[in-house]
CSV table of C-alpha atoms in Angstrom, one decimal:
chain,number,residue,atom,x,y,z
T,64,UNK,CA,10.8,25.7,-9.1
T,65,UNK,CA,13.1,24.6,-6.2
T,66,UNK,CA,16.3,23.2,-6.9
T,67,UNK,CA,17.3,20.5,-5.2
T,68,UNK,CA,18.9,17.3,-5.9
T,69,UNK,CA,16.0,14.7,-5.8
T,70,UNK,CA,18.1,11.4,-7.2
T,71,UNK,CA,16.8,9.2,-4.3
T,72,UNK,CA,13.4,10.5,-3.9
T,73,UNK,CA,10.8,8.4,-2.8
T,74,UNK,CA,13.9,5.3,-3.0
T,75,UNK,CA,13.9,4.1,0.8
T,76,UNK,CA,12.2,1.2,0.2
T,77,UNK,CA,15.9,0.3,-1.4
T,78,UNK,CA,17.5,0.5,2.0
T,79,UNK,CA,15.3,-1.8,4.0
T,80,UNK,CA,16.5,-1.3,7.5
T,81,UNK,CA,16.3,2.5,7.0
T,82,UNK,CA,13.2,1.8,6.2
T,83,UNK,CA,11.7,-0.7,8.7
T,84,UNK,CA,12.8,2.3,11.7
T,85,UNK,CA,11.3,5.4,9.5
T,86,UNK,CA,8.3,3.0,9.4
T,87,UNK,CA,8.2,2.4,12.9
T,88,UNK,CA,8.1,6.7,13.7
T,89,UNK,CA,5.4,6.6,11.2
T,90,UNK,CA,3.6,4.2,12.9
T,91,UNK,CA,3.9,6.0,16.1
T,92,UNK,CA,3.0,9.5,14.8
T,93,UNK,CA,-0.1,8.0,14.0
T,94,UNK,CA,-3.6,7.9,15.7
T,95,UNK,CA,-3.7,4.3,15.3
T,96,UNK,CA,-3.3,1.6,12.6
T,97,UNK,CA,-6.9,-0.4,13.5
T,98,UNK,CA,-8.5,2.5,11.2
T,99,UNK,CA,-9.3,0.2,7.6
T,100,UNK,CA,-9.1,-3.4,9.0
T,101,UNK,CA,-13.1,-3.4,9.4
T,102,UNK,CA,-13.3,-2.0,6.0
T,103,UNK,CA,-11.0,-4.3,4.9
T,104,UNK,CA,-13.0,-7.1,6.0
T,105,UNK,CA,-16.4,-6.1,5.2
T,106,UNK,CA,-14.9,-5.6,1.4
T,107,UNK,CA,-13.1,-9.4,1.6
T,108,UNK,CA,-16.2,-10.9,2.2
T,109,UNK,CA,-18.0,-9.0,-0.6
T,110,UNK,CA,-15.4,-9.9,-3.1
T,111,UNK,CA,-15.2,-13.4,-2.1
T,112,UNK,CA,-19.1,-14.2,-1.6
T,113,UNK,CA,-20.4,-16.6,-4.5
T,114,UNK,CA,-19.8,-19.7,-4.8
T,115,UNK,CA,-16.8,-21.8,-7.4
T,116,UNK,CA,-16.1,-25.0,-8.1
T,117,UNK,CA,-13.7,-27.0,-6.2
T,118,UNK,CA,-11.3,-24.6,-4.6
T,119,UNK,CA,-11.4,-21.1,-3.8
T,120,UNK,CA,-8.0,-19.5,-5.2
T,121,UNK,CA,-6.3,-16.6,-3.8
T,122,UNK,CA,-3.5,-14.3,-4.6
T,123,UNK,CA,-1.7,-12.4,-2.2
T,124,UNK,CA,0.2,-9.8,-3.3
T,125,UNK,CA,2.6,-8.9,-0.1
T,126,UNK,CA,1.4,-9.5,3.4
T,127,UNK,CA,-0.1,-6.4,5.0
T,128,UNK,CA,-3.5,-7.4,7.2
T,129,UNK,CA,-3.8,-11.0,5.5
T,130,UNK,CA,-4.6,-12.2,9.2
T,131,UNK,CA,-8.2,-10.1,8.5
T,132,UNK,CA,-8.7,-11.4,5.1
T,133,UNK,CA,-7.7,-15.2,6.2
T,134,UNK,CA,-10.3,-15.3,8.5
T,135,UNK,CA,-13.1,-13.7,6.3
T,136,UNK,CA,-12.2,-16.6,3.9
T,137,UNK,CA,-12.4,-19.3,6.7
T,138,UNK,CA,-15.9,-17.7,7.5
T,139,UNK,CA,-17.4,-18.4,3.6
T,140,UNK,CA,-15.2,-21.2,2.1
T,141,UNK,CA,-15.0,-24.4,3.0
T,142,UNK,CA,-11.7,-25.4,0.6
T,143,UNK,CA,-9.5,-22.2,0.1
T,144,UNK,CA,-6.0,-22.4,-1.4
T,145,UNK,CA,-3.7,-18.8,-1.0
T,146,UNK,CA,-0.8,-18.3,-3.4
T,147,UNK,CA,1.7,-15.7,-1.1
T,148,UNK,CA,3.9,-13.7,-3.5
T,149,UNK,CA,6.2,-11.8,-0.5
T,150,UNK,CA,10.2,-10.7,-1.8
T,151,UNK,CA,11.0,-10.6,2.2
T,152,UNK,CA,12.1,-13.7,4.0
T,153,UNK,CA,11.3,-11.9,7.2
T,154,UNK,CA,7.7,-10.6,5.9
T,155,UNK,CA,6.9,-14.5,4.9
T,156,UNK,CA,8.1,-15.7,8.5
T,157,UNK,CA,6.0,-13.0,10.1
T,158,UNK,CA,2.7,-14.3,7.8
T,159,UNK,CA,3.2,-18.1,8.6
T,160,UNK,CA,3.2,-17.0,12.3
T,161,UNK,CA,0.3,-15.9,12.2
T,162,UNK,CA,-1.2,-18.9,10.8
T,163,UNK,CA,0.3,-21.1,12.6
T,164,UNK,CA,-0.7,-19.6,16.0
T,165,UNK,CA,-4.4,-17.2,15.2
T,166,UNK,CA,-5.9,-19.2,12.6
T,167,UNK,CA,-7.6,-22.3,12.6
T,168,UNK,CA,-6.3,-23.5,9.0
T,169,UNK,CA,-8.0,-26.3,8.3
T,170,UNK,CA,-9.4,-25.0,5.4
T,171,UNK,CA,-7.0,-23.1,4.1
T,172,UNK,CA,-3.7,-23.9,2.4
T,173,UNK,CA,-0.9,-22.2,1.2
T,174,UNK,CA,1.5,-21.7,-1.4
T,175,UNK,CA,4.8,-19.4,-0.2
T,176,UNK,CA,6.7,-17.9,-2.8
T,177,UNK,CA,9.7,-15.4,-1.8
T,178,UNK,CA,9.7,-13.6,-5.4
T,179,UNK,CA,8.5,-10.0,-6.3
T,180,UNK,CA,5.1,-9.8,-7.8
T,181,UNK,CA,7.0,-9.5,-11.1
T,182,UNK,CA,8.9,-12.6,-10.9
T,183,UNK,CA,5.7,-14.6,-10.7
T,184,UNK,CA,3.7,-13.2,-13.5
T,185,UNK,CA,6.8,-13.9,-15.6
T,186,UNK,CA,6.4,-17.5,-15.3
T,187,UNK,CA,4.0,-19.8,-17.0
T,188,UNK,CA,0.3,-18.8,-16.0
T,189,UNK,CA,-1.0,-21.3,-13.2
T,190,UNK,CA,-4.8,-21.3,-12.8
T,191,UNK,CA,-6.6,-18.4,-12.9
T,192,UNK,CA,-7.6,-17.1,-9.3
T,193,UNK,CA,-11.2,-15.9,-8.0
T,194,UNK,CA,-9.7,-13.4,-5.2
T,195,UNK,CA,-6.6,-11.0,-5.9
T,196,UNK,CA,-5.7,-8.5,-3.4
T,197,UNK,CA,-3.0,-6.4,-2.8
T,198,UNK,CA,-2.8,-4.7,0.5
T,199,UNK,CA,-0.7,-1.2,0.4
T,200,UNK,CA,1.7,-2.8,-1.7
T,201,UNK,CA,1.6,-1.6,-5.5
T,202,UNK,CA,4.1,1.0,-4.1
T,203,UNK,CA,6.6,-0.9,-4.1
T,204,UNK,CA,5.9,-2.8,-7.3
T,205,UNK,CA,8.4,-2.0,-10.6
T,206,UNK,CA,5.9,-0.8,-13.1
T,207,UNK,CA,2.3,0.1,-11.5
T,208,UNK,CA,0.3,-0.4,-14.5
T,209,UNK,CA,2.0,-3.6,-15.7
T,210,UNK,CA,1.6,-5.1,-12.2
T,211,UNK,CA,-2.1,-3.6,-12.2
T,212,UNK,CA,-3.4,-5.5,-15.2
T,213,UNK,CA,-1.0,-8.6,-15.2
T,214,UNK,CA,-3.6,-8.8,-12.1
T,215,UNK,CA,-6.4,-8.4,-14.2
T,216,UNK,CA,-5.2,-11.7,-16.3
T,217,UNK,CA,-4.6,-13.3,-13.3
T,218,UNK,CA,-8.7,-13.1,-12.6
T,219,UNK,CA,-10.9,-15.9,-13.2
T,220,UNK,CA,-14.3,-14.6,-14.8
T,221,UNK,CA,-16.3,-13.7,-12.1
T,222,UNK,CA,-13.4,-13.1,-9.4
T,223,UNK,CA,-12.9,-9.8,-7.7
T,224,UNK,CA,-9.6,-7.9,-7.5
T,225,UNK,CA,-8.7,-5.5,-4.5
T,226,UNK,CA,-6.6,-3.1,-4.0
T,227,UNK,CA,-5.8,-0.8,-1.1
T,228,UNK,CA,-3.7,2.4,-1.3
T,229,UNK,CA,-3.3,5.8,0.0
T,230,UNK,CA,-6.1,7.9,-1.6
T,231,UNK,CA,-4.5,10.7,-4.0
T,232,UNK,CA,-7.2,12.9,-2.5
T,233,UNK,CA,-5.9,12.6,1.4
T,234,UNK,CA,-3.6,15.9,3.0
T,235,UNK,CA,-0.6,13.8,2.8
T,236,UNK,CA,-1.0,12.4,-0.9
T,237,UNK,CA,-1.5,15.6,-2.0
T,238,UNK,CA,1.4,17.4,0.4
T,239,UNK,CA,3.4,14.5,-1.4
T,240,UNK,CA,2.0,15.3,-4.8
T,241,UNK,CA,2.5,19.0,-4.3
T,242,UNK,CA,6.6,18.5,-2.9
T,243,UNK,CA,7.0,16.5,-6.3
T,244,UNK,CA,5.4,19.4,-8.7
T,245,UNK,CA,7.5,21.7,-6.9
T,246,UNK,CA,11.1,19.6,-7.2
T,247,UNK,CA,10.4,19.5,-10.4
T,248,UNK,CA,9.7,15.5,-10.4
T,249,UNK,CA,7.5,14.5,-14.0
T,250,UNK,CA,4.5,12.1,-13.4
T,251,UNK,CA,6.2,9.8,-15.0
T,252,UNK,CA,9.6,9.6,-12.7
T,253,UNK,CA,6.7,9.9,-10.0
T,254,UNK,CA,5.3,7.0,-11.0
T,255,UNK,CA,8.5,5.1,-10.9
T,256,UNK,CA,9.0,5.9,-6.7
T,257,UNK,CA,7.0,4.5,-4.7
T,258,UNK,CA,5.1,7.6,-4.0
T,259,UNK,CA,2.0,6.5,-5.8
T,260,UNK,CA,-2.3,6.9,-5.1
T,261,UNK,CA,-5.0,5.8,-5.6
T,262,UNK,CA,-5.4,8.2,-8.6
T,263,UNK,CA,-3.0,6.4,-10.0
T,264,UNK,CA,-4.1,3.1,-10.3
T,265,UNK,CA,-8.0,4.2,-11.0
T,266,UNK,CA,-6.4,5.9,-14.3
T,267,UNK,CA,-4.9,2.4,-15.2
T,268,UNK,CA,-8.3,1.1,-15.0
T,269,UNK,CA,-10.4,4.3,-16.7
T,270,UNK,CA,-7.6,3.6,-19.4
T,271,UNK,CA,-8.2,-0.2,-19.8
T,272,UNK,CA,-12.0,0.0,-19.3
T,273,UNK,CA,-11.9,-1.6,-16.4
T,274,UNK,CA,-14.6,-1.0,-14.1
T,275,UNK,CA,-14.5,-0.5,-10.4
T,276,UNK,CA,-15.9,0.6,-7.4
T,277,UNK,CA,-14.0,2.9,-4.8
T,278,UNK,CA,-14.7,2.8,-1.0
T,279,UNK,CA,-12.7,5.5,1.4
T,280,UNK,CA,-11.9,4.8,5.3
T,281,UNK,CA,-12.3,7.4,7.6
T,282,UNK,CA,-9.2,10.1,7.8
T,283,UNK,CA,-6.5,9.8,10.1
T,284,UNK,CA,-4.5,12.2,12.1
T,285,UNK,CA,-0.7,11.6,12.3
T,286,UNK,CA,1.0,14.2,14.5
T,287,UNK,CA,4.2,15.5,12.6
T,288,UNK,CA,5.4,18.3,15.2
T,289,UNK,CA,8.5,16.5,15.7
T,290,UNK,CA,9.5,17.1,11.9
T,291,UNK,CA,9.9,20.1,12.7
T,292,UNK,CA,12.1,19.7,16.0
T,293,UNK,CA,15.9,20.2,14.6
T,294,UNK,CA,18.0,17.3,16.1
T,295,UNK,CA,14.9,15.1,16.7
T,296,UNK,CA,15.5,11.6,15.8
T,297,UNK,CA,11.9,10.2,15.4
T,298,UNK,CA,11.2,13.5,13.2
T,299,UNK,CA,13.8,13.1,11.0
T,300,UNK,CA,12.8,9.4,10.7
T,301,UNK,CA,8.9,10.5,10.1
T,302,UNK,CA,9.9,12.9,7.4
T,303,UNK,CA,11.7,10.5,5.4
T,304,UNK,CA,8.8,7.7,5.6
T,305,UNK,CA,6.4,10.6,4.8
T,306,UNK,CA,8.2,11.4,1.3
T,307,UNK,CA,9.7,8.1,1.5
T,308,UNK,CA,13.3,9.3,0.8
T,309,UNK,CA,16.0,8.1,3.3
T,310,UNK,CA,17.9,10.7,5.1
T,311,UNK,CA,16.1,13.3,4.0
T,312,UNK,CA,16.6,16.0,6.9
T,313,UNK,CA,20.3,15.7,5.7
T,314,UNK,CA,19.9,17.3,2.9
T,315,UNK,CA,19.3,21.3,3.9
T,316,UNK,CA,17.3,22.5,0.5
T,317,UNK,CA,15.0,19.0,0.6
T,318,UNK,CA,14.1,19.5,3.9
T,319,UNK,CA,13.3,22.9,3.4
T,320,UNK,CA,11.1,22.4,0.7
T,321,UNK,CA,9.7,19.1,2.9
T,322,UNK,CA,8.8,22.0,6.0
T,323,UNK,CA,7.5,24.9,3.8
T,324,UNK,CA,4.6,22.4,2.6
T,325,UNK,CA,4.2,20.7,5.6
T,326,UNK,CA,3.4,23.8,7.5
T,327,UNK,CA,0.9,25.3,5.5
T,328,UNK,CA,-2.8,25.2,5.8
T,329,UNK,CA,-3.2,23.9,2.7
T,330,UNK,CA,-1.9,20.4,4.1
T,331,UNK,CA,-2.1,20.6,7.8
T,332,UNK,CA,-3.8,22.0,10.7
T,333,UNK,CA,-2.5,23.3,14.2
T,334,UNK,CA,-3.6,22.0,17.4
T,335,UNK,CA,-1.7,23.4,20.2
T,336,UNK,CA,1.4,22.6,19.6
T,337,UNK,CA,0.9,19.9,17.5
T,338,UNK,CA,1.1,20.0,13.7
T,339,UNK,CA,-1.4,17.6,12.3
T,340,UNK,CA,-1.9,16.3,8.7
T,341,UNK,CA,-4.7,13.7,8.0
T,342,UNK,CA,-4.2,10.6,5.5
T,343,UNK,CA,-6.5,8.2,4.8
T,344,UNK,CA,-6.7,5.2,2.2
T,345,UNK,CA,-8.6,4.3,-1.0
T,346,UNK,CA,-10.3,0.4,-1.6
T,347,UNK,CA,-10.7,-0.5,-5.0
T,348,UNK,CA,-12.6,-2.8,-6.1
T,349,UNK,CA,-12.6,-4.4,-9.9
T,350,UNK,CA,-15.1,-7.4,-10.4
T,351,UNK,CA,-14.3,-9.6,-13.9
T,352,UNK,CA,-17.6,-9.9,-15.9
T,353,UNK,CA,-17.5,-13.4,-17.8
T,354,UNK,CA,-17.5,-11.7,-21.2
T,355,UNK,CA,-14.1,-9.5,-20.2
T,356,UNK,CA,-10.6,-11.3,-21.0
């Protein structure tokens, strides 16, 4: 096992601007972000296809692609009301933006609530909804499973709840997995980061009998050569939004441990000179017979 001091470990999330510029390397290391939108979409209209009476009810758990699911619910009802549950002020701007100046919103309409997803299941139970979706955000989330089937609740018989995350079987899940196992990080402090899979949450649902279906996009490449580049800024800044740790590279042993993994075959290929690992992201899918609670 290799020792290193691992208090802050998949924690960036609580420094948000470190976070929002490691995101950004991330995003640039990457082949390209368009890769599960069409999936997204084509599973949206699935889970929303039927018909309810009076208003179709959404939940949005954070804010990531609703643009793509706004418009598939535009396309199949006619009277749509979407409940945004977003902690970030800035996140919340960003979405009414893009309603305001891409969508044609006449049937849709909205409820904005700056709260974490825990704050609003806290309070009094409101009706229940027919779509629940949460978009590569039960990272973040303070307790995975309680979030996970205080969704479940939330579900009117019938409705459909969707959830997207980074498949535990992709080369940088498992890199991640595999840095954890070898700091010496239990499942269960694992589970308390935000360095969480698909895996995860289809074991919250095996556990409550909670049947699902599981759809994979296609794998991505994300060029991490510049990890390796001592000095590099945007490496640095990758390498802590990979293992979601800020200020990682600072720490001589973590980073060590980081490279070690990062290099080997078992996680990464070589092209060139470019070190590449591959991700790619789980959709689940959990439909609420009228007989379940």
């Amino acid at each position: 096992m290799e020792t290193v001091v691992t208090g802050e470990i998949g924690g960036i999330a609580r420094r948000p601007q470190h976070y929002e510029i490691a995101y950004k390397s991330y995003l640039d290391a990457c082949s390209g972000r368009q890769y599960y939108l069409q999936l997204l979409g084509e599973t949206i209209a699935t889970a929303s296809d039927g018909e309810v009476n009076g208003c179709f009810r959404v939940l949005s758990i954070g804010g990531e692609a609703d643009s793509v699911i706004l418009r598939k619910l535009q396309e199949i009802h006619h009277n749509t009301h979407v409940i945004v549950v977003e902690p970030s002020e800035d996140y919340i701007s960003e979405y009414k933006h893009v309603v305001d100046n891409e969508l044609h919103i006449g049937r849709l309409t909205f409820d904005w609530l700056q709260e974490r997803a825990e704050e609003y299941f806290s309070q009094e139970a409101a009706d229940r909804c027919h779509l629940i979706h949460a978009i590569h955000v039960l990272y973040h989330v303070d307790d995975l499973s309680t979030t996970l089937m205080n969704m479940w609740a939330a579900l009117a018989d019938g409705g459909s709840m969707v959830v997207m995350i980074e498949s535990g079987k992709s080369n940088l899940a498992r890199w991640r997995l595999k840095v954890m196992e070898a700091l010496g990080v239990s499942e269960d402090k694992r589970l308390a980061t935000c360095l969480r899979v698909s895996t995860d949450v289809m074991k919250i649902l095996d556990d409550n009998n909670i049947d699902y279906s599981v759809t994979s996009t296609s794998p991505e490449a994300m060029d991490v050569t510049n990890c390796f580049k001592k000095g590099s800024e945007s490496g640095e800044l990758l390498l802590d939004f990979l293992i979601q740790t800020a200020y990682a590279s600072l720490n001589p042993e973590l980073r060590s441990v980081l490279l070690k993994y990062l290099k080997s075959h078992e996680f990464s290929t070589k092209n060139d000179d470019k070190v590449i690992i591959t991700q790619y992201t789980d959709v689940i899918v959990a439909k609420k017979n009228c007989t379940e609670p």
